[in-house]
PDB file of C-alpha atoms in Angstrom:
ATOM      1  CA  UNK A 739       5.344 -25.752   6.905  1.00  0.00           C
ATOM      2  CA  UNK A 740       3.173 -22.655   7.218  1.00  0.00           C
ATOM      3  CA  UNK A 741       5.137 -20.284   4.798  1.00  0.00           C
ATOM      4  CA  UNK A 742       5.323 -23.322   2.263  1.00  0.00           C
ATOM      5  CA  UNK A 743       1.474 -23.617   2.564  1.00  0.00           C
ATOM      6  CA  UNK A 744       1.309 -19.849   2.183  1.00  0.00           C
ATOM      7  CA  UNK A 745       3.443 -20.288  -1.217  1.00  0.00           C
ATOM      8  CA  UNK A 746       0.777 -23.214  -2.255  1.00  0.00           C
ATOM      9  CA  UNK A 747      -2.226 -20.641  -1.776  1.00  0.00           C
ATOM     10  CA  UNK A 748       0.134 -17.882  -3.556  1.00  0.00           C
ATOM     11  CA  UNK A 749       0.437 -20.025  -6.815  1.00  0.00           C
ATOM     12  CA  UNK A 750      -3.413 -21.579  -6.642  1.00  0.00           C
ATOM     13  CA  UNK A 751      -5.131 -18.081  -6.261  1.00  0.00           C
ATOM     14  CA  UNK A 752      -2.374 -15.787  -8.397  1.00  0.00           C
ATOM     15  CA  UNK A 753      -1.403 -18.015 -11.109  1.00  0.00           C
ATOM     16  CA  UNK A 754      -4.301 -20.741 -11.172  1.00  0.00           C
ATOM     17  CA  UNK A 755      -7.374 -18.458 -11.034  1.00  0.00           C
ATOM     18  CA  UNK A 756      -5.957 -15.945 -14.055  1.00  0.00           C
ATOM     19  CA  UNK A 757      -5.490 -19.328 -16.016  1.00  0.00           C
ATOM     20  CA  UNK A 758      -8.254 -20.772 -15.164  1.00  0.00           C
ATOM     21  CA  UNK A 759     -10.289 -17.612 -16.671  1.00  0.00           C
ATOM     22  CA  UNK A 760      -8.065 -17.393 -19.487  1.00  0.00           C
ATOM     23  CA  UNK A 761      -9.339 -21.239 -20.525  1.00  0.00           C
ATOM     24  CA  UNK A 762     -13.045 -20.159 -19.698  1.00  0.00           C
ATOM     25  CA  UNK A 763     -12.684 -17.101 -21.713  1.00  0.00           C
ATOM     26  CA  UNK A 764     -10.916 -19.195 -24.749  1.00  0.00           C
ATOM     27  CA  UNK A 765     -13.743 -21.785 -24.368  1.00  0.00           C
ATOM     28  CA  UNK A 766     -16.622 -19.114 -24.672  1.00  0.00           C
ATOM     29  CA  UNK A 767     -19.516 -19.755 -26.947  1.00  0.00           C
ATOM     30  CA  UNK A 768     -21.609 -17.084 -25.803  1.00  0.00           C
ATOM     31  CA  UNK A 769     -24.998 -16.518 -27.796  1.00  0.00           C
ATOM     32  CA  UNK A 770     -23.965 -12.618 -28.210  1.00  0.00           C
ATOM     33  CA  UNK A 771     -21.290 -10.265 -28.483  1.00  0.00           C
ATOM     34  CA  UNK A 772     -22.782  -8.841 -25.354  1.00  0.00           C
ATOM     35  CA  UNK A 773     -22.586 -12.020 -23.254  1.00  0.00           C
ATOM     36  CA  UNK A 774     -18.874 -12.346 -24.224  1.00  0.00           C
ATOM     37  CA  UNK A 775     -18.210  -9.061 -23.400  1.00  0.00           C
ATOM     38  CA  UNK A 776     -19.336  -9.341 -20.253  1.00  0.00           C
ATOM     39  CA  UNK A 777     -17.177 -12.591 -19.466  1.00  0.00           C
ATOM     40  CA  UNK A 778     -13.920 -11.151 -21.161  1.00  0.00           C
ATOM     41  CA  UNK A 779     -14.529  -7.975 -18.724  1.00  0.00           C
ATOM     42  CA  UNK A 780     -14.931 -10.067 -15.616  1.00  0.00           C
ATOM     43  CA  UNK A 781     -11.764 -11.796 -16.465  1.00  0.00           C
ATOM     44  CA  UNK A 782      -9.995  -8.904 -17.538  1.00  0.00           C
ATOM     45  CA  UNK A 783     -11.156  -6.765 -13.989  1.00  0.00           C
ATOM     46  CA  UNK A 784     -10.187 -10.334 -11.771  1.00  0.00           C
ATOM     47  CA  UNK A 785      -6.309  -9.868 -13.513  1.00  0.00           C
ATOM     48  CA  UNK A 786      -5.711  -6.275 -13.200  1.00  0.00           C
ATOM     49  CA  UNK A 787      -6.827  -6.918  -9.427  1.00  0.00           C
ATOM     50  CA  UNK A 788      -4.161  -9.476  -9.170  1.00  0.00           C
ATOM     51  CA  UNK A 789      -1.723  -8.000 -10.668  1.00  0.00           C
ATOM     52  CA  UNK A 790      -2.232  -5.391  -8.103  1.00  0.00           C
ATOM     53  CA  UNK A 791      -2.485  -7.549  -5.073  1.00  0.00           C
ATOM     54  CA  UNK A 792      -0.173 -10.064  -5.791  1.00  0.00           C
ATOM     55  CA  UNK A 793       3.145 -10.762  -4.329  1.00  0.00           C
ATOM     56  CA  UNK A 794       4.986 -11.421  -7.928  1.00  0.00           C
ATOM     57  CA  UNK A 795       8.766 -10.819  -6.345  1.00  0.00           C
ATOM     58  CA  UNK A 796       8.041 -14.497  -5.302  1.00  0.00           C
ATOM     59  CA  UNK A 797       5.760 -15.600  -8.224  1.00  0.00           C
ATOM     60  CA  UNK A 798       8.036 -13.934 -10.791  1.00  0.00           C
ATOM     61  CA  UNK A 799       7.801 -10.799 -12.196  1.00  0.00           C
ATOM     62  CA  UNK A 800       7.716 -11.899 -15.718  1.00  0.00           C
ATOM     63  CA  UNK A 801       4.786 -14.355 -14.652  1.00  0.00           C
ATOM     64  CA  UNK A 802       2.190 -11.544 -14.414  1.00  0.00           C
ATOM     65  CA  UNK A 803       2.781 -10.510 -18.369  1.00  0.00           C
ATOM     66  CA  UNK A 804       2.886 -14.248 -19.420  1.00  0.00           C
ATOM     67  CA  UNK A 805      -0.484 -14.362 -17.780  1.00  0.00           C
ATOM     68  CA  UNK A 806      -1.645 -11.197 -19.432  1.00  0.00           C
ATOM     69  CA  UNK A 807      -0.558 -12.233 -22.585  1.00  0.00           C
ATOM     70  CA  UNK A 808      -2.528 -15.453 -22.175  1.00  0.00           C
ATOM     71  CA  UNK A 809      -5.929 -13.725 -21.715  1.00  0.00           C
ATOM     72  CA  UNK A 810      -5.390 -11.669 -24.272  1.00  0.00           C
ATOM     73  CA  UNK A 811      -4.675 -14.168 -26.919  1.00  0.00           C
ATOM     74  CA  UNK A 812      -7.695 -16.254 -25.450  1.00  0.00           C
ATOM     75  CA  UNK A 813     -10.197 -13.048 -25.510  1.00  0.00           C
ATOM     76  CA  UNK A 814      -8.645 -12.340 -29.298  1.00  0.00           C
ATOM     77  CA  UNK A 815      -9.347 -16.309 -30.517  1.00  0.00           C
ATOM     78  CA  UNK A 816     -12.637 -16.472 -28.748  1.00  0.00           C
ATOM     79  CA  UNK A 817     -13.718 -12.776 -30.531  1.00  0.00           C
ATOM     80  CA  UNK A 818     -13.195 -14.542 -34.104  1.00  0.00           C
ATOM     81  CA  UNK A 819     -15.780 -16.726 -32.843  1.00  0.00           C
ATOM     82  CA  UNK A 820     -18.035 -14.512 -31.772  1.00  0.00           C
ATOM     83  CA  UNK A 821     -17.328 -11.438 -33.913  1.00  0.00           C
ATOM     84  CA  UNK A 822     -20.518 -11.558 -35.948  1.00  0.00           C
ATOM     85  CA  UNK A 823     -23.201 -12.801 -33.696  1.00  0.00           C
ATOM     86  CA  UNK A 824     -25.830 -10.099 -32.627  1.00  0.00           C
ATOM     87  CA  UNK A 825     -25.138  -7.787 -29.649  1.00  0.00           C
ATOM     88  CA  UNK A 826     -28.385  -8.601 -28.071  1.00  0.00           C
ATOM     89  CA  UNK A 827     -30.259 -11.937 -27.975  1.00  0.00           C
ATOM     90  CA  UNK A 828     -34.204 -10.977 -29.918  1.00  0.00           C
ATOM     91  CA  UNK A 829     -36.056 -12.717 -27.240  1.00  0.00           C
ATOM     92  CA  UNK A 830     -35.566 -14.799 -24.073  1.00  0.00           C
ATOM     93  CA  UNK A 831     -34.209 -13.705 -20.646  1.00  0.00           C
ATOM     94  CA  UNK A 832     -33.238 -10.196 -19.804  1.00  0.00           C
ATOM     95  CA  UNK A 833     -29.722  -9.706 -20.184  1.00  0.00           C
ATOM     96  CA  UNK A 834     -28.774  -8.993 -16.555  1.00  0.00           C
ATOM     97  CA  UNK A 835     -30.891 -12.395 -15.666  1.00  0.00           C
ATOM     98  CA  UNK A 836     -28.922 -14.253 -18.295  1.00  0.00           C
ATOM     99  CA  UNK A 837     -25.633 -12.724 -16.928  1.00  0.00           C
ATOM    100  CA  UNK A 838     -25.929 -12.643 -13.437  1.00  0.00           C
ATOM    101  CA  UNK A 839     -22.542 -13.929 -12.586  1.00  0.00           C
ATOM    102  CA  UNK A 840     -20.446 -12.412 -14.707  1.00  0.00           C
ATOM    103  CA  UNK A 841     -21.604  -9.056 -13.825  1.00  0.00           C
ATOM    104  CA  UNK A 842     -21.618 -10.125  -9.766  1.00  0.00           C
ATOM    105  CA  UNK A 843     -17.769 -10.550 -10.861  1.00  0.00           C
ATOM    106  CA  UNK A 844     -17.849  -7.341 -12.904  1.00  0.00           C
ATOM    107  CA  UNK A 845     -19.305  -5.206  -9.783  1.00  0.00           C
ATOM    108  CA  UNK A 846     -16.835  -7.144  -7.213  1.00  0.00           C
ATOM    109  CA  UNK A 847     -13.522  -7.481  -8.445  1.00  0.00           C
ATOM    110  CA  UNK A 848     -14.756  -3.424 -10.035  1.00  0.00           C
ATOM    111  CA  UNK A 849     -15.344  -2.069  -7.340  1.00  0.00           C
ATOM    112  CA  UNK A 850     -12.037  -3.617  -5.199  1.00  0.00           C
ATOM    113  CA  UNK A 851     -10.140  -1.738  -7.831  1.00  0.00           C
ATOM    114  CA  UNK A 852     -11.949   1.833  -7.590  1.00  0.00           C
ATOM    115  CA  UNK A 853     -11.664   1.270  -3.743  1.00  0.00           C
ATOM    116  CA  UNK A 854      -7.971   0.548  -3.858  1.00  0.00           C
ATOM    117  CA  UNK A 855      -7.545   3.720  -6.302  1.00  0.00           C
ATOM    118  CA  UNK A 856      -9.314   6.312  -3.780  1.00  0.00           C
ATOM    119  CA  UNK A 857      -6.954   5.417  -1.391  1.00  0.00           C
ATOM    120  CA  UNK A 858      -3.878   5.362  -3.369  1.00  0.00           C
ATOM    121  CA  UNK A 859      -4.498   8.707  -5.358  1.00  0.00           C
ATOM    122  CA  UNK A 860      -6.123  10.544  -2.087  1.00  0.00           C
ATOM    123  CA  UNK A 861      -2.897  10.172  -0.020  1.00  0.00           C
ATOM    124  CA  UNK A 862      -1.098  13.541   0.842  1.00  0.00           C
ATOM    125  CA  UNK A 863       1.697  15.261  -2.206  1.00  0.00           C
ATOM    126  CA  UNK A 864       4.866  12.956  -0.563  1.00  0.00           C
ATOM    127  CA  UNK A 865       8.314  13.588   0.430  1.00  0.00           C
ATOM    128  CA  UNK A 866      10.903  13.391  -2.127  1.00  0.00           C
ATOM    129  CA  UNK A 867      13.656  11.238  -1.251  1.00  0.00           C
ATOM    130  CA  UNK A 868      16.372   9.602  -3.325  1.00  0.00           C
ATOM    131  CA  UNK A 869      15.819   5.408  -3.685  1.00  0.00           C
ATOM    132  CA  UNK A 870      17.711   3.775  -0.506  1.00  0.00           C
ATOM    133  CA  UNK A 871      19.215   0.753  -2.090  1.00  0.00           C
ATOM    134  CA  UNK A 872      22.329   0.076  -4.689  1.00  0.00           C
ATOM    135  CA  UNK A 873      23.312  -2.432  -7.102  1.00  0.00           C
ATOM    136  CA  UNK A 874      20.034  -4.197  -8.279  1.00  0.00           C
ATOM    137  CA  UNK A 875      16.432  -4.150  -9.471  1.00  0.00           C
ATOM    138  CA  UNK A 876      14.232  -3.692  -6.809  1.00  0.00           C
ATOM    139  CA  UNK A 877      10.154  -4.426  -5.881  1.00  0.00           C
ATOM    140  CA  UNK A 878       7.908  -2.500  -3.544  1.00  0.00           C
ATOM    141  CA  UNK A 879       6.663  -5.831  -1.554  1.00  0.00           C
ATOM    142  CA  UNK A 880       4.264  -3.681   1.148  1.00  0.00           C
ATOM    143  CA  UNK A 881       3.475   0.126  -0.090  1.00  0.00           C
ATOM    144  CA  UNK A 882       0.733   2.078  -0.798  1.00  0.00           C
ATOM    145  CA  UNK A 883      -1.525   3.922   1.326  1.00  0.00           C
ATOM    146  CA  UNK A 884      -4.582   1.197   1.307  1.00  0.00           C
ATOM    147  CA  UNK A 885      -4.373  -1.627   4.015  1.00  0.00           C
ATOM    148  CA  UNK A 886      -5.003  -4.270   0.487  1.00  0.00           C
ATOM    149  CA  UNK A 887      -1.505  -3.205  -0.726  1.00  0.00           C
ATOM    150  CA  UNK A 888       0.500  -2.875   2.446  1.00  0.00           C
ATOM    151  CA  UNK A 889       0.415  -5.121   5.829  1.00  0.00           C
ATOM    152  CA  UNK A 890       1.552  -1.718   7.201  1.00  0.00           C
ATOM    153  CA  UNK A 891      -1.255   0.730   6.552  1.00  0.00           C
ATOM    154  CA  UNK A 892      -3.171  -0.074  10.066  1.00  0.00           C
ATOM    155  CA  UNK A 893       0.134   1.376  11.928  1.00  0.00           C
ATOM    156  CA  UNK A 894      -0.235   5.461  12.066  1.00  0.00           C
ATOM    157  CA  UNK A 895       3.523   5.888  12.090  1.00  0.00           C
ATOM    158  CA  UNK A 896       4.025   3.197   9.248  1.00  0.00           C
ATOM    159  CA  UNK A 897       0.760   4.159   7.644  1.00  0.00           C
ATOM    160  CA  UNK A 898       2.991   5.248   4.250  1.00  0.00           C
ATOM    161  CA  UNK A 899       5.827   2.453   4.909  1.00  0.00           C
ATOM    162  CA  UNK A 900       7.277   0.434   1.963  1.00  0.00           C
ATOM    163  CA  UNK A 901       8.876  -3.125   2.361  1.00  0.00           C
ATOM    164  CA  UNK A 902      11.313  -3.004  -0.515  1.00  0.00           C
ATOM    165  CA  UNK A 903      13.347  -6.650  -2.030  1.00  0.00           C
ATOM    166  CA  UNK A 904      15.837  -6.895  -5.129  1.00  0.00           C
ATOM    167  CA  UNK A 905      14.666  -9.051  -7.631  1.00  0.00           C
ATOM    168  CA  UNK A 906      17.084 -11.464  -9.878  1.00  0.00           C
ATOM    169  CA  UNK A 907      17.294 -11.601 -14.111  1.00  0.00           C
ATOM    170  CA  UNK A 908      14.673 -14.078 -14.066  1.00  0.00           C
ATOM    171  CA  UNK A 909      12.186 -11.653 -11.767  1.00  0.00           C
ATOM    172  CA  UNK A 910      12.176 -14.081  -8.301  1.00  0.00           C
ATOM    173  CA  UNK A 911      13.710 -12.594  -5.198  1.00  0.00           C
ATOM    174  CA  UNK A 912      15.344 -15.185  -3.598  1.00  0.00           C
ATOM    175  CA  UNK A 913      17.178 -18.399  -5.849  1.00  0.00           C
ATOM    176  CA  UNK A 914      14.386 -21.116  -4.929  1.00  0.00           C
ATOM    177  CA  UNK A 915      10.897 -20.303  -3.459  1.00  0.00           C
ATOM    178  CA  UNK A 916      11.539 -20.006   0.318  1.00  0.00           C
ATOM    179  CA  UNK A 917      15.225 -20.648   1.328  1.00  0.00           C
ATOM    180  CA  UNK A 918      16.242 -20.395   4.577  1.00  0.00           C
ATOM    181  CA  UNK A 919      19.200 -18.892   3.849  1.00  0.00           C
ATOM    182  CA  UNK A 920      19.326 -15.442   4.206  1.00  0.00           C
ATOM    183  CA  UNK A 921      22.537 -15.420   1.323  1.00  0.00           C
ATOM    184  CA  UNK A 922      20.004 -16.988  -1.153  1.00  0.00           C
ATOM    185  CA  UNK A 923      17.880 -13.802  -1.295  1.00  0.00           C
ATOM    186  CA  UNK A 924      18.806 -11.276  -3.675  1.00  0.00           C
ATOM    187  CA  UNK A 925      18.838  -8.411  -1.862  1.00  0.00           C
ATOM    188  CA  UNK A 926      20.889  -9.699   1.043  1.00  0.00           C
ATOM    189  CA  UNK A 927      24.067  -7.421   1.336  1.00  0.00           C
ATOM    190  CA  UNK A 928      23.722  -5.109  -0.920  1.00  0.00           C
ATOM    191  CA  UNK A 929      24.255  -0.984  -0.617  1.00  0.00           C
ATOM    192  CA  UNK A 930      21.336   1.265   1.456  1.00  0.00           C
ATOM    193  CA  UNK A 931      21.911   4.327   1.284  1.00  0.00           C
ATOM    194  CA  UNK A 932      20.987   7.739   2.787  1.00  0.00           C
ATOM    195  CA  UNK A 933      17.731   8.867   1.342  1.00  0.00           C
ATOM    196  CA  UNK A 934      18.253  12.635   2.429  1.00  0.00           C
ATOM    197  CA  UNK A 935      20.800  14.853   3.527  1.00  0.00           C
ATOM    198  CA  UNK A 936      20.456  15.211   7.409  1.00  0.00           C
ATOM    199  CA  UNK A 937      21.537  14.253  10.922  1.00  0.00           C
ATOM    200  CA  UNK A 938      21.637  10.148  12.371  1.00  0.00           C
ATOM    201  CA  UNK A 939      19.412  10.154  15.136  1.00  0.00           C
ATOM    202  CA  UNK A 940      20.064   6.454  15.896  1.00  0.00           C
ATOM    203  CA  UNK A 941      22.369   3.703  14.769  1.00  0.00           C
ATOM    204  CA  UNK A 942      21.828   0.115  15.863  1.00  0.00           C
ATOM    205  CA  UNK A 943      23.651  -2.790  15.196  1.00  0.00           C
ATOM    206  CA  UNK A 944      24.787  -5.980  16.595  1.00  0.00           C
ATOM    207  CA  UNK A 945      21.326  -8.366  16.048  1.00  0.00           C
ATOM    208  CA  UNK A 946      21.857 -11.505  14.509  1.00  0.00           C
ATOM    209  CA  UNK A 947      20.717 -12.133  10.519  1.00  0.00           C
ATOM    210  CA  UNK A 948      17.982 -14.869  11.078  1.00  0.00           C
ATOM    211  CA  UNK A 949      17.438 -17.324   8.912  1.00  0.00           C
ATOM    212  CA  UNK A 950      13.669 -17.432   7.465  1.00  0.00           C
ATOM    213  CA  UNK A 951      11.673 -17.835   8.657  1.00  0.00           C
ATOM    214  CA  UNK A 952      12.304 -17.042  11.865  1.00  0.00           C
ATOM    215  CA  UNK A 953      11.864 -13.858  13.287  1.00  0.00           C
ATOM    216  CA  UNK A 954      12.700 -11.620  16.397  1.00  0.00           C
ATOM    217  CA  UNK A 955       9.867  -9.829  17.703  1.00  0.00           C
ATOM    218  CA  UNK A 956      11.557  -8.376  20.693  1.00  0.00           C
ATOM    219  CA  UNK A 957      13.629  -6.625  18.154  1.00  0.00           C
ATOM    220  CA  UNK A 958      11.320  -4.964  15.298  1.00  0.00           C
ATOM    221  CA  UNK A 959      13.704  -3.185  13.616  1.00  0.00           C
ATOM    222  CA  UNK A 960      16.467  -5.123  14.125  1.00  0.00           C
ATOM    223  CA  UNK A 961      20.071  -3.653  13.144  1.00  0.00           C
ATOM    224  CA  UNK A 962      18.296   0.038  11.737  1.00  0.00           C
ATOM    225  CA  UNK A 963      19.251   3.670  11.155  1.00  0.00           C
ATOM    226  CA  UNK A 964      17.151   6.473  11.731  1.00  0.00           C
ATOM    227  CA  UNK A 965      17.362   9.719  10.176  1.00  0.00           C
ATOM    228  CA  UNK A 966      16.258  13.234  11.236  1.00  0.00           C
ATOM    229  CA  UNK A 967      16.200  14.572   7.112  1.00  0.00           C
ATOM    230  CA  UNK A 968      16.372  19.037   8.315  1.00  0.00           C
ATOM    231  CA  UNK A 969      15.087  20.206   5.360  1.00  0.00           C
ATOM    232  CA  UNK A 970      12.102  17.966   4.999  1.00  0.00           C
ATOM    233  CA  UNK A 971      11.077  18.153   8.978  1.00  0.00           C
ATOM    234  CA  UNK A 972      10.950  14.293   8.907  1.00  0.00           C
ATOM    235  CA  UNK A 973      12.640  11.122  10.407  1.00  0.00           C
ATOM    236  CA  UNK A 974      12.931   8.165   8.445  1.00  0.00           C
ATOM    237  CA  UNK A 975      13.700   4.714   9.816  1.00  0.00           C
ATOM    238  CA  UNK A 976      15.538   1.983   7.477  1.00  0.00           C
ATOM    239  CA  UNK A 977      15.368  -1.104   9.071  1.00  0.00           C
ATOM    240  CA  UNK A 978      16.691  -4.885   8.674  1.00  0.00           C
ATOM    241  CA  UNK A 979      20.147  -4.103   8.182  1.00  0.00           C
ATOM    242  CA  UNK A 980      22.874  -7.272   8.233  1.00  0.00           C
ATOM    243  CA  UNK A 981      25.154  -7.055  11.209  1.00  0.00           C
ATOM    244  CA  UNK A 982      28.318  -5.479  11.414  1.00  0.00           C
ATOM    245  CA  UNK A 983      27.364  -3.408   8.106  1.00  0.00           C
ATOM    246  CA  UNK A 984      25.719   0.313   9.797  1.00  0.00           C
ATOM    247  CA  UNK A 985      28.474   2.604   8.942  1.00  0.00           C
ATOM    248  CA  UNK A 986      27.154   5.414  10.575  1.00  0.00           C
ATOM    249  CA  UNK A 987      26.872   6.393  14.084  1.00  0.00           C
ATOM    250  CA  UNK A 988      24.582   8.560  16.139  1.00  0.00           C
ATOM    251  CA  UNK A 989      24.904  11.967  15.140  1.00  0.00           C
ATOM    252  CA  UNK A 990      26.768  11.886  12.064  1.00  0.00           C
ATOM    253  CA  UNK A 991      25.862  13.835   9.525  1.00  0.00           C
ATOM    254  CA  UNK A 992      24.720  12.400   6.024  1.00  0.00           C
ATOM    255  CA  UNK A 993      23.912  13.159   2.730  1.00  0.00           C
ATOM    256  CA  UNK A 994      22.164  11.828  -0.075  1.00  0.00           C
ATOM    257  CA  UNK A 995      23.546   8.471  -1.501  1.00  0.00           C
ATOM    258  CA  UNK A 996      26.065   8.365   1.603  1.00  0.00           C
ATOM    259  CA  UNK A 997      26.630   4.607   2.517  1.00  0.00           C
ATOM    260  CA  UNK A 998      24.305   3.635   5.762  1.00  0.00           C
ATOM    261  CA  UNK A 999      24.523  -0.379   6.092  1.00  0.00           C
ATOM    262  CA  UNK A1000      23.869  -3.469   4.170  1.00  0.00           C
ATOM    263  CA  UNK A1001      20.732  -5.093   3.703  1.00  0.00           C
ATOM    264  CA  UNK A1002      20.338  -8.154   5.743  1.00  0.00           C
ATOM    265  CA  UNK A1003      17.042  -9.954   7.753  1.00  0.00           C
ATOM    266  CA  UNK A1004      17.504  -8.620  11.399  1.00  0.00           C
ATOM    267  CA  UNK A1005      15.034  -7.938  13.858  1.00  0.00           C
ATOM    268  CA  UNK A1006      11.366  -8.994  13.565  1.00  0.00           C
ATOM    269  CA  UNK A1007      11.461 -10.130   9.772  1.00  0.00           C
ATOM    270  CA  UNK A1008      10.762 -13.459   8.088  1.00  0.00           C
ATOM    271  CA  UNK A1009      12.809 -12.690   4.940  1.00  0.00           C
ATOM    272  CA  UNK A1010      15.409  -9.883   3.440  1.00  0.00           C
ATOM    273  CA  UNK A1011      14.295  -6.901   2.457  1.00  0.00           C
ATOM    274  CA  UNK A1012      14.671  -3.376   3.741  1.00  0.00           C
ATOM    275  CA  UNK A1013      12.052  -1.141   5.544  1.00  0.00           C
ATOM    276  CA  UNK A1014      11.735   2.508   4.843  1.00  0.00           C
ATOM    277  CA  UNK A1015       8.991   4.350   6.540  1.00  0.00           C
ATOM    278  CA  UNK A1016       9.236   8.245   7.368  1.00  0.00           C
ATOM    279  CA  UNK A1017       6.898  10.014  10.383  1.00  0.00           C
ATOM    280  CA  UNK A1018       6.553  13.456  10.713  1.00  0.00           C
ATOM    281  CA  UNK A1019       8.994  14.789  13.735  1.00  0.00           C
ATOM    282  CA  UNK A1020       6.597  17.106  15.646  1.00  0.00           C
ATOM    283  CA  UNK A1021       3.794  14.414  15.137  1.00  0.00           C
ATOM    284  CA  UNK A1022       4.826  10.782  14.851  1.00  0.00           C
ATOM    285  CA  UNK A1023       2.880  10.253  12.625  1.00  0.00           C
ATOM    286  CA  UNK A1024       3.694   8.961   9.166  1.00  0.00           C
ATOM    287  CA  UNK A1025       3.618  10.011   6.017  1.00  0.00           C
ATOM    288  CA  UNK A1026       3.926   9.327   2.217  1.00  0.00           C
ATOM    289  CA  UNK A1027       7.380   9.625   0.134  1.00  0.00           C
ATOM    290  CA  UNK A1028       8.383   9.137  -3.140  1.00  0.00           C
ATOM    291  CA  UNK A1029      11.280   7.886  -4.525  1.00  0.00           C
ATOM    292  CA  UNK A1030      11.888   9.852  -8.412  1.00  0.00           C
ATOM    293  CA  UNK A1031       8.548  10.910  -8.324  1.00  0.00           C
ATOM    294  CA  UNK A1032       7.573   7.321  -7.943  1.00  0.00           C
ATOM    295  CA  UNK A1033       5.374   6.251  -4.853  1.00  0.00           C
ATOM    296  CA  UNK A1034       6.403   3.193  -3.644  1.00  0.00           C
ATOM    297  CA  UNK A1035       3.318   1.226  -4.822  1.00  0.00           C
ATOM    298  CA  UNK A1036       3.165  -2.800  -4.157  1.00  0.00           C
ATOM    299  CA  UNK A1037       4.590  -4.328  -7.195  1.00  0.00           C
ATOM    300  CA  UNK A1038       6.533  -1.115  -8.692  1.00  0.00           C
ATOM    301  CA  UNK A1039       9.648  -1.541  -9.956  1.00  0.00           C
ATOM    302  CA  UNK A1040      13.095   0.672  -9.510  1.00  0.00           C
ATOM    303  CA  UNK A1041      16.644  -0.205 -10.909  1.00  0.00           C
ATOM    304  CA  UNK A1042      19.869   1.130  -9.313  1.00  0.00           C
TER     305      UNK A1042
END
């Protein structure tokens, strides 16, 4: 009941807001260019946010450009309207007065954005690593260094971690919108692979695949491999795997692209995906990668 109210939330705040501002922006019959300016920028500011924030693996990853499309072809119908009025109105209200709202939104949903981009472009230069999974298209579900883009960032060891799910032709990650079958998800099963060339410092297996949403928090990692990459000085942990799938055992040595496991839903997980975070090994603590030169940012895309 709770993750189907979660979903209901999810599709109200994601999908209904952005329209809802699209039909205010299309309806506009602001006074000035100025006013609609300001309107078309609150909108615009309130969808990049989203499209940052939200979790559009289970939304659809197409749904985010139908939704851009849609405020743009509302600000470009409500312009012809609006195209020759004056900037500025000759007398009444100051302008802030008159558009106190819109630049309230302007300053908010603004300002969320710069805050999100300090922490993103301040993190550390990462480790380069080659992308874990096989066989699919893939989005970044948790990553980032900024506790809005990833559930992770208050953990210092998981700090730079990345929750990672395949996505299917028509951009959902699992065929319906919460199935508790773990088979129904797209990444279930398929290929993870080394990320570096080094030495298994642990190979578990054996944990059951749960079906979602349950979860085993005794477990966290579930069926896992972790990696001590030499070269880089750093471990990295890949977690979730299906059972009976880790090929590897404790103290093999691996290479880059070398098969690990499968991906499943073990351990302390409500859906599929895979977990990849790295720590430093004299430290603990963790810290960013990169997969291609490609931080694994909530919402980014990668195709193997």
């Amino acid at each position: 009941m709770l993750t189907h109210l979660l979903m209901i939330v999810l599709l109200a705040v994601f999908v209904g807001l952005p329209l809802f501002y699209a039909w205010r922006v299309f309806r506009l019959d602001e006074a000035t260019r100025g006013g609609w300016l300001v309107r078309v920028a609150e909108a615009a500011l309130l969808l990049l946010l989203f499209l940052a924030l939200g979790r559009w693996d289970m939304l659809g990853v197409y749904t985010r450009w139908v939704l851009v499309a849609l405020l743009a072809a509302a600000a470009f119908l409500s312009w012809r309207r609006h195209a020759r009025r004056p900037w500025r109105a000759a007398e009444g209200r100051p302008f802030w007065r008159a558009h106190l709202s819109p630049l309230a939104g302007i300053a908010i949903f603004g300002g969320l954005l710069v805050w999100i981009a300090v922490g993103v472009f301040s993190a550390p230069a990462p480790h380069a690593l080659r992308f874990p999974l096989e066989g699919g298209r893939f989005a970044v579900v948790q990553g980032g260094a900024h506790m809005l883009l990833n559930r992770h960032y208050s953990h210092p060891a998981q700090r730079h971690a990345a929750d990672i799910v395949a996505v299917g032709p028509a951009g959902f990650r699992a065929t319906g919108l919460l199935p508790d079958d773990p088979a129904r998800y797209a990444i279930f099963g398929l290929r993870v692979v080394s990320p570096c060339a080094g030495e298994v410092v642990e190979a578990a297996d054996g944990l059951p695949d749960l079906r979602p949403p349950r979860m085993d928090p005794e477990n966290p990692a579930g069926n896992h491999v972790l990696l001590e990459c030499g070269a880089e000085g750093i471990r990295v942990l890949l977690a979730h795997l299906q059972r009976g799938s880790v090929a590897v055992a404790e103290g093999a040595r691996v290479a880059p692209g070398d098969l690990l496991g499968l991906a499943g839903n073990s351990g302390n997980t409500s859906e599929p995906h895979l977990h990849i975070h790295a720590v430093d090994a004299a430290t603990g603590l963790g810290v960013p990668i990169a997969f291609d030169e490609q931080a694994p940012l909530r919402n980014r895309l990668f195709r193997r």
